[in-house]
mmCIF file with all atom_site columns, C-alpha atoms and ligand atoms in Angstrom:
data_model
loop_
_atom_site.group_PDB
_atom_site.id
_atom_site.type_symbol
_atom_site.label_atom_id
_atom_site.label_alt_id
_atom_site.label_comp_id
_atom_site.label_asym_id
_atom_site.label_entity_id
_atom_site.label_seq_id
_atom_site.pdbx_PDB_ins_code
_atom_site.Cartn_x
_atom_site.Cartn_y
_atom_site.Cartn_z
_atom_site.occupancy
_atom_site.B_iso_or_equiv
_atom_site.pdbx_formal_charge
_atom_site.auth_seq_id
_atom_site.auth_comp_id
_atom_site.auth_asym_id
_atom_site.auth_atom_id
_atom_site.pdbx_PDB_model_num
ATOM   1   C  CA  . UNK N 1 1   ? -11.928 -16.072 51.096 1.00 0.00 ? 1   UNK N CA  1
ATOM   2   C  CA  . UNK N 1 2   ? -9.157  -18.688 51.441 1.00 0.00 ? 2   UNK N CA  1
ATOM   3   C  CA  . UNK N 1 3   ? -6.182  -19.501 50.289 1.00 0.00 ? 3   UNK N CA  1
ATOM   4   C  CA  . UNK N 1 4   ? -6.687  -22.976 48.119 1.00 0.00 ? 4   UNK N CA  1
ATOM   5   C  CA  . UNK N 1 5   ? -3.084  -23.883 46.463 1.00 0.00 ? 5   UNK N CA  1
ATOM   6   C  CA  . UNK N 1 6   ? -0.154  -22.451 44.814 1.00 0.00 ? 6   UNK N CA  1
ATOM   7   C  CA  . UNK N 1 7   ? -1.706  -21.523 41.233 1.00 0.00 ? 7   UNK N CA  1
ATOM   8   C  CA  . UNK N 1 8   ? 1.664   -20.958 39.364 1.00 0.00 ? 8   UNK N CA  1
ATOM   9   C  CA  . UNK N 1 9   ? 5.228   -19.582 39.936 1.00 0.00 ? 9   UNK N CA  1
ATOM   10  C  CA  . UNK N 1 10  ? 6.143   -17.371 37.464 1.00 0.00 ? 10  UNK N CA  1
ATOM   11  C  CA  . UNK N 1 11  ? 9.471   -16.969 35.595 1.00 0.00 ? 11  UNK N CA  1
ATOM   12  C  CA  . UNK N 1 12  ? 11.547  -14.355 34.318 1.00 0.00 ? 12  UNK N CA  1
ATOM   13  C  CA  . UNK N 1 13  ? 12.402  -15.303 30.890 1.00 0.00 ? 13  UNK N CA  1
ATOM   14  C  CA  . UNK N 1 14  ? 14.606  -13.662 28.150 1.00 0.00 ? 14  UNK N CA  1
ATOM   15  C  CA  . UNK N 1 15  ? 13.248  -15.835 25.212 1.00 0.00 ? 15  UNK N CA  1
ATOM   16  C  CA  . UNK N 1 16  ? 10.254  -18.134 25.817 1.00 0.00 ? 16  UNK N CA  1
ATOM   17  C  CA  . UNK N 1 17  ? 11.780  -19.858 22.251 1.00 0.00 ? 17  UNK N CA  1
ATOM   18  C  CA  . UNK N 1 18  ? 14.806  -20.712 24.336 1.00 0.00 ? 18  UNK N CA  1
ATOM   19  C  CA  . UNK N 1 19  ? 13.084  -21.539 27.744 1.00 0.00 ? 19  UNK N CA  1
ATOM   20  C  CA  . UNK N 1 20  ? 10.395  -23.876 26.347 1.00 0.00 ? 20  UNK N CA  1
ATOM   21  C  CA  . UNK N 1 21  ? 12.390  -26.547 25.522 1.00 0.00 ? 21  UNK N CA  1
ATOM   22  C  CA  . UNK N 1 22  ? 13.395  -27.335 29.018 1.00 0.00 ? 22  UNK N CA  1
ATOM   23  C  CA  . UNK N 1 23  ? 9.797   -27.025 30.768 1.00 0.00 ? 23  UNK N CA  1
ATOM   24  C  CA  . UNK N 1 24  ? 8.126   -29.119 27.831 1.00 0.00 ? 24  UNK N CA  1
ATOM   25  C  CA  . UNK N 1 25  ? 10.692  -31.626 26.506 1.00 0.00 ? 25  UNK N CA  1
ATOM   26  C  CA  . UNK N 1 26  ? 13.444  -32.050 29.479 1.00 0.00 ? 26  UNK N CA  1
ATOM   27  C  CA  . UNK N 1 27  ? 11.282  -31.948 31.858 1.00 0.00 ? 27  UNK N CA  1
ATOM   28  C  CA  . UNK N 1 28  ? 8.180   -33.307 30.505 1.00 0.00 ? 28  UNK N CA  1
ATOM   29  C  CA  . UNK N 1 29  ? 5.640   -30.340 32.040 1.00 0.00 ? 29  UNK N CA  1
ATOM   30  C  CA  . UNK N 1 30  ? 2.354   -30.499 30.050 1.00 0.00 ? 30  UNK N CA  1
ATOM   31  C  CA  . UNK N 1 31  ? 2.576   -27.286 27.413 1.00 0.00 ? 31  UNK N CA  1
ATOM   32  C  CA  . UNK N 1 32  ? -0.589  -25.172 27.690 1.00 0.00 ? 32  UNK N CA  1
ATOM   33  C  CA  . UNK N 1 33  ? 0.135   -22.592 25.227 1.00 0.00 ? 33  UNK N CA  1
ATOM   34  C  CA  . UNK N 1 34  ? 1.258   -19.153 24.690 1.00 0.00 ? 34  UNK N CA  1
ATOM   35  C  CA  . UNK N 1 35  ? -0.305  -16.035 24.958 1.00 0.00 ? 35  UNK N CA  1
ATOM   36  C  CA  . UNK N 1 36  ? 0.438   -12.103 24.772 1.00 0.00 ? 36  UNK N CA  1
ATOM   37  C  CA  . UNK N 1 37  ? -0.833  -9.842  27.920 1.00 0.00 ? 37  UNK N CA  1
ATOM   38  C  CA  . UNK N 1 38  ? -0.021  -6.772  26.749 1.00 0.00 ? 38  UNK N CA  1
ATOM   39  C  CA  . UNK N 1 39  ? -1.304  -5.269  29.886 1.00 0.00 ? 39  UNK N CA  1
ATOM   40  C  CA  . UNK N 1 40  ? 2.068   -6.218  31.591 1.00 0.00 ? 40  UNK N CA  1
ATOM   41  C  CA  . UNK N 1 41  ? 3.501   -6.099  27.844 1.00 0.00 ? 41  UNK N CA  1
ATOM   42  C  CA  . UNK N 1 42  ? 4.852   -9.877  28.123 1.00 0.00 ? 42  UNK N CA  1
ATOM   43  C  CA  . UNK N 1 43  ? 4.305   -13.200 26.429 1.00 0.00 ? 43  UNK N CA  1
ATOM   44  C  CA  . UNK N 1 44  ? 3.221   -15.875 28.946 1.00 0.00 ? 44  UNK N CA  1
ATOM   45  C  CA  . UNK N 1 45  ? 3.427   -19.510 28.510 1.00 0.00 ? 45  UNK N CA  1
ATOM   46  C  CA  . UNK N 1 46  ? 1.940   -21.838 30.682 1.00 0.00 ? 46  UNK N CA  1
ATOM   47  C  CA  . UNK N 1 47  ? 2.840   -25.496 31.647 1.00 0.00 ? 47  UNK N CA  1
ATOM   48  C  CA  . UNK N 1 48  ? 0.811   -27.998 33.884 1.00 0.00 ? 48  UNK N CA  1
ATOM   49  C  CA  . UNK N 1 49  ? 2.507   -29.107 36.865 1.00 0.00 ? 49  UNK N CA  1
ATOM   50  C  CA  . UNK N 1 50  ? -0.163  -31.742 38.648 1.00 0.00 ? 50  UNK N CA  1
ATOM   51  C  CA  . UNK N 1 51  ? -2.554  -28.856 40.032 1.00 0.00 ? 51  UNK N CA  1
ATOM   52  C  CA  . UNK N 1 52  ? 0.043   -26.367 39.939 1.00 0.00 ? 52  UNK N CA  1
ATOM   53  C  CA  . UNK N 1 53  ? 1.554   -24.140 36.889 1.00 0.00 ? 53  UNK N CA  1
ATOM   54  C  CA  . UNK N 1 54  ? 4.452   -23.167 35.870 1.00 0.00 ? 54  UNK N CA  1
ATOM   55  C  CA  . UNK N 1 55  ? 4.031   -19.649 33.763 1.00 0.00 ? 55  UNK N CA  1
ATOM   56  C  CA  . UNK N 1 56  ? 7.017   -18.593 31.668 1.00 0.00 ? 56  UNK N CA  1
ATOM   57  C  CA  . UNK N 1 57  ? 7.231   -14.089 30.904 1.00 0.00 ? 57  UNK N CA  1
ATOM   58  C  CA  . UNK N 1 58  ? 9.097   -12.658 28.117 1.00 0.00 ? 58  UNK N CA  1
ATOM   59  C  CA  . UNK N 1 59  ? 9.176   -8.710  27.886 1.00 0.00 ? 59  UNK N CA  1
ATOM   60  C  CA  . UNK N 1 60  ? 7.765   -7.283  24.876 1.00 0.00 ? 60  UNK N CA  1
ATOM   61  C  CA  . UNK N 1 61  ? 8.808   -4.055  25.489 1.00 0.00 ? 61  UNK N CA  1
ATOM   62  C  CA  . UNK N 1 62  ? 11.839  -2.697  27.108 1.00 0.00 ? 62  UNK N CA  1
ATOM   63  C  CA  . UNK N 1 63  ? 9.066   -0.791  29.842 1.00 0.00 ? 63  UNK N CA  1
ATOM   64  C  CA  . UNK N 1 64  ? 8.044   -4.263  30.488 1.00 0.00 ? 64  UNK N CA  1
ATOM   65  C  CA  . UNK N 1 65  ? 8.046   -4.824  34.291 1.00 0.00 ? 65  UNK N CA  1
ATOM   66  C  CA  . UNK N 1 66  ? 9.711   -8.203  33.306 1.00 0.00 ? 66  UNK N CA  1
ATOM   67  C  CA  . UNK N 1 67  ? 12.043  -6.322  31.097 1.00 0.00 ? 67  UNK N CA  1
ATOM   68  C  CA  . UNK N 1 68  ? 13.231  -4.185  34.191 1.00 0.00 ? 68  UNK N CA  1
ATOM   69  C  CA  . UNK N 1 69  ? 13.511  -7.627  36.853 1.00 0.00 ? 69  UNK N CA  1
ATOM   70  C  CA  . UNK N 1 70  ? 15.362  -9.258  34.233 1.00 0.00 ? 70  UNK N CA  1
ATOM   71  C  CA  . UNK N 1 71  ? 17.930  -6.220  34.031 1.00 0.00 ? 71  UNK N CA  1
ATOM   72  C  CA  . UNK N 1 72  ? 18.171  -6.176  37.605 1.00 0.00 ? 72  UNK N CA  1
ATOM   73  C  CA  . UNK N 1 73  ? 17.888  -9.815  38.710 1.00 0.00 ? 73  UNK N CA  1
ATOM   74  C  CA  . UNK N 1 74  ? 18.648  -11.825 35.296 1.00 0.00 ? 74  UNK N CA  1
ATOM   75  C  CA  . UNK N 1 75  ? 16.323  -14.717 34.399 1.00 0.00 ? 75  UNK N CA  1
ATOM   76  C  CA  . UNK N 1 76  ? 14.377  -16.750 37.131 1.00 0.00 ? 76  UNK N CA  1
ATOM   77  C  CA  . UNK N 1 77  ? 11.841  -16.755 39.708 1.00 0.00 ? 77  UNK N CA  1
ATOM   78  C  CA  . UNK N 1 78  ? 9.655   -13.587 39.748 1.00 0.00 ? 78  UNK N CA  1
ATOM   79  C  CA  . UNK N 1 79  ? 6.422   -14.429 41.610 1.00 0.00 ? 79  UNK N CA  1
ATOM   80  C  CA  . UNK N 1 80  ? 4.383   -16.880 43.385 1.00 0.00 ? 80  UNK N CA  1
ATOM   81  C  CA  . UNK N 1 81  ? 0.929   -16.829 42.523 1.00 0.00 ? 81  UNK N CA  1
ATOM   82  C  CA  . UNK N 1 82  ? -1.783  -18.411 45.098 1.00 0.00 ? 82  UNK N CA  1
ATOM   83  C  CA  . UNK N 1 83  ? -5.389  -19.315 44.089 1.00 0.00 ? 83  UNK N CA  1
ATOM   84  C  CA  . UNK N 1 84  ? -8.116  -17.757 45.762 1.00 0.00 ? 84  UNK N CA  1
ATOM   85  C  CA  . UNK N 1 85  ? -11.455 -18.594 45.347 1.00 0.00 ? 85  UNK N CA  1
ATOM   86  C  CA  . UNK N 1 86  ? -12.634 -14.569 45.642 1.00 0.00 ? 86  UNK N CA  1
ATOM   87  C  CA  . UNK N 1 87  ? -9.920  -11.921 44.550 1.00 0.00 ? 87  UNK N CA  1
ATOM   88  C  CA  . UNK N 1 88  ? -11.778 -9.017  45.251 1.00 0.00 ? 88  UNK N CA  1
ATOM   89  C  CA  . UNK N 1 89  ? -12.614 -9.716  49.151 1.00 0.00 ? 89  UNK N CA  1
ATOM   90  C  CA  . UNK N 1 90  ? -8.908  -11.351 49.858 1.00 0.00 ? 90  UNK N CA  1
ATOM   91  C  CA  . UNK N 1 91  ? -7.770  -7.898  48.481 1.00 0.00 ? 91  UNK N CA  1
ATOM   92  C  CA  . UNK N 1 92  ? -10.133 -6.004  50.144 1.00 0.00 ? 92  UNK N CA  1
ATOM   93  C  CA  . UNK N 1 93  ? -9.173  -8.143  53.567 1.00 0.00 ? 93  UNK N CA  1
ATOM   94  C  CA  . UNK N 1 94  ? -5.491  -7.596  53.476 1.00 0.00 ? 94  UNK N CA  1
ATOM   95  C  CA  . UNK N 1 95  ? -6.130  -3.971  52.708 1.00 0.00 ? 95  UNK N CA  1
ATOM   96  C  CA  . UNK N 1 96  ? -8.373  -3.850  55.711 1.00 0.00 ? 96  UNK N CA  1
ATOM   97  C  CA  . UNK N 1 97  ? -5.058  -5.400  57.611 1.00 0.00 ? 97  UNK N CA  1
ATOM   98  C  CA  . UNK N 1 98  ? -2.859  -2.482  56.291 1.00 0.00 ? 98  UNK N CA  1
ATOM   99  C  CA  . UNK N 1 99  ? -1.295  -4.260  53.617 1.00 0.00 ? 99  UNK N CA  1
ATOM   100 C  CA  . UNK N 1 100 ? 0.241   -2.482  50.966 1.00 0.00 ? 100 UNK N CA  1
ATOM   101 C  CA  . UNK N 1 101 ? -1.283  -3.425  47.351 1.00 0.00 ? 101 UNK N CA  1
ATOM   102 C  CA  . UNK N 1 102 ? 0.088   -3.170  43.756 1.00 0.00 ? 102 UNK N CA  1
ATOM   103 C  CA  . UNK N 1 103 ? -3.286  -3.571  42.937 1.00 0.00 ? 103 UNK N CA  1
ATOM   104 C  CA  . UNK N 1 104 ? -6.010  -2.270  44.644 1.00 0.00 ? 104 UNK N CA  1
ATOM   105 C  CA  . UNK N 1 105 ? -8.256  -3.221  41.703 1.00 0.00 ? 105 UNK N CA  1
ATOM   106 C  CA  . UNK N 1 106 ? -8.465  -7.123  40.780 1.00 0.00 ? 106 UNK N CA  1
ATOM   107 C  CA  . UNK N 1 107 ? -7.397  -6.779  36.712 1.00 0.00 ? 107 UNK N CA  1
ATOM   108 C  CA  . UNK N 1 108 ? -7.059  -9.559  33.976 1.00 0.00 ? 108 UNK N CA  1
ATOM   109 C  CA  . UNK N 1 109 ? -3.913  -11.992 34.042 1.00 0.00 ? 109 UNK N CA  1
ATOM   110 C  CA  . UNK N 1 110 ? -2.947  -14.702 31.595 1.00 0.00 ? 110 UNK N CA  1
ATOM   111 C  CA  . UNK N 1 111 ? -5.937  -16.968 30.532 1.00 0.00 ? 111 UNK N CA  1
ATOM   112 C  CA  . UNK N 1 112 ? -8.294  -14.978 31.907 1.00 0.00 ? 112 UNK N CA  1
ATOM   113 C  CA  . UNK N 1 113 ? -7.961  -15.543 35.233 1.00 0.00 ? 113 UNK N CA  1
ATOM   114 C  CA  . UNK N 1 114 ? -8.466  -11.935 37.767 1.00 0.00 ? 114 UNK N CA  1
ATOM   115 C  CA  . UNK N 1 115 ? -5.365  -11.454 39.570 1.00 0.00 ? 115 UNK N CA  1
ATOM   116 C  CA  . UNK N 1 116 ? -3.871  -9.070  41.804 1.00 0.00 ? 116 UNK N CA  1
ATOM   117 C  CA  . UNK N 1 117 ? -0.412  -8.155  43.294 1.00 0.00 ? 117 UNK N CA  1
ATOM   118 C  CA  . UNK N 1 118 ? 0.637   -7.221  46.919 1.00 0.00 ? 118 UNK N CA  1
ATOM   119 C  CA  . UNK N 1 119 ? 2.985   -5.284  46.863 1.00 0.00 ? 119 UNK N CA  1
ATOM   120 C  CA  . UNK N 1 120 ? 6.881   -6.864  47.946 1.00 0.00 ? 120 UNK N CA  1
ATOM   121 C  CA  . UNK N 1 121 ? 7.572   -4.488  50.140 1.00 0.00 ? 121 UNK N CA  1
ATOM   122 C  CA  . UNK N 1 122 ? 4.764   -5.780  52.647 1.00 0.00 ? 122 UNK N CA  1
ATOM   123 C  CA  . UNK N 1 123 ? 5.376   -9.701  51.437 1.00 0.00 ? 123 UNK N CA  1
ATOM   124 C  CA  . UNK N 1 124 ? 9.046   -10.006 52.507 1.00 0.00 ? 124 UNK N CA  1
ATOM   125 C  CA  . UNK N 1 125 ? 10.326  -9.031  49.036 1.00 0.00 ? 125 UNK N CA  1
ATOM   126 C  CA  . UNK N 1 126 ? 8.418   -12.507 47.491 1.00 0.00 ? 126 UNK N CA  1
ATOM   127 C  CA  . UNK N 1 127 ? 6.448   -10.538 44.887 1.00 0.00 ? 127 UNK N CA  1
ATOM   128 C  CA  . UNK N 1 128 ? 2.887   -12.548 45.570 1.00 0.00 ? 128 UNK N CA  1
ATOM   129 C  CA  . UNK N 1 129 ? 0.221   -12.310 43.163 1.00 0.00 ? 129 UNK N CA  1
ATOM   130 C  CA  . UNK N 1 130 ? -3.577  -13.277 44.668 1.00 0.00 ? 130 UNK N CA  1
ATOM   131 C  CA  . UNK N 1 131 ? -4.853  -15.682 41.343 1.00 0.00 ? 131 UNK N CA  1
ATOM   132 C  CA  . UNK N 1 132 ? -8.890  -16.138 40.817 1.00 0.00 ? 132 UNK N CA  1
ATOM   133 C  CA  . UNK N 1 133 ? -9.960  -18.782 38.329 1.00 0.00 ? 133 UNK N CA  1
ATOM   134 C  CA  . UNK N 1 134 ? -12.919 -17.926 36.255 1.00 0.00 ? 134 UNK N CA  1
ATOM   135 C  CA  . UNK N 1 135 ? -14.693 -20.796 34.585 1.00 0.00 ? 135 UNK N CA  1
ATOM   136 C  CA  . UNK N 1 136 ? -13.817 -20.410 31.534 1.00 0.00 ? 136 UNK N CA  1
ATOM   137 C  CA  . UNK N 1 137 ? -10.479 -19.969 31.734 1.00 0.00 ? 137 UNK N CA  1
ATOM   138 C  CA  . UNK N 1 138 ? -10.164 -23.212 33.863 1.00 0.00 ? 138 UNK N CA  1
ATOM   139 C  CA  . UNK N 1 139 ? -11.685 -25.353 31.253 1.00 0.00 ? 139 UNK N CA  1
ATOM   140 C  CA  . UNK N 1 140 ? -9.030  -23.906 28.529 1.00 0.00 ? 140 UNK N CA  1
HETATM 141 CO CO1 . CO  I 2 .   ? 1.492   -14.825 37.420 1.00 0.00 ? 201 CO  I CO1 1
#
């Protein structure tokens, strides 16, 4: 039910064809690939940093919740997401503790992973997403 690492920081991005270059060929990050969630209606891509990731989001859609943070905020850091090694009982723990959820339900992130979201107003503003590997996904 711990917490085991920082799994990725994402990014607020207003073209992943502009952004990549940096991560990839400035700075050398390992380039995992891209991917559509259309769940969240973005395009992720996702960079190895050591044990750590570095996941790029591009709105798809103008009701894309990246679409709205990047209208409010501009481009940059939009979450930090932690690896647990079971989603569902670290939600249902921190619910237990009073803590207000975006997602009460565990649902499917980028690369199949099951994430969930506490919600900012109960994290300090630091929107925090809870990040549980399954095995495919790591081996991808
Ligand atoms: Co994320």
């Amino acid at each position: 039910m711990g917490v085991t690492g920082i799994d990725h920081v994402g990014i607020a991005v207003e073209s992943l064809n502009e952004a990549i270059p940096f991560y990839r060929d400035r700075l050398g990050l390992e380039y995992i690939g891209t991917e559509e969630v259309p769940d969240q209606k973005v395009r992720v891509a996702m960079f190895a940093a050591g044990e750590s990731r570095i996941e790029l989001l591009e709105p798809t859609s103008p009701d894309s919740p990246i679409a709205a943070a990047l209208e409010k905020r501009g481009p940059g850091i939009h979450h930090i997401a932690y690896s647990v090694d079971d989603v569902r009982s670290k939600v249902g723990s921190l619910v237990g503790m009073g803590v207000r959820m975006i997602d009460r339900e565990p649902r499917e992130g980028a690369g199949g992973a099951m994430i969930a979201f506490i919600h900012p107003s109960d994290s300090g503003r630091v929107l925090t997403e809870l990040c549980q590997h399954t095995h495919s996904d790591k081996d991808s």
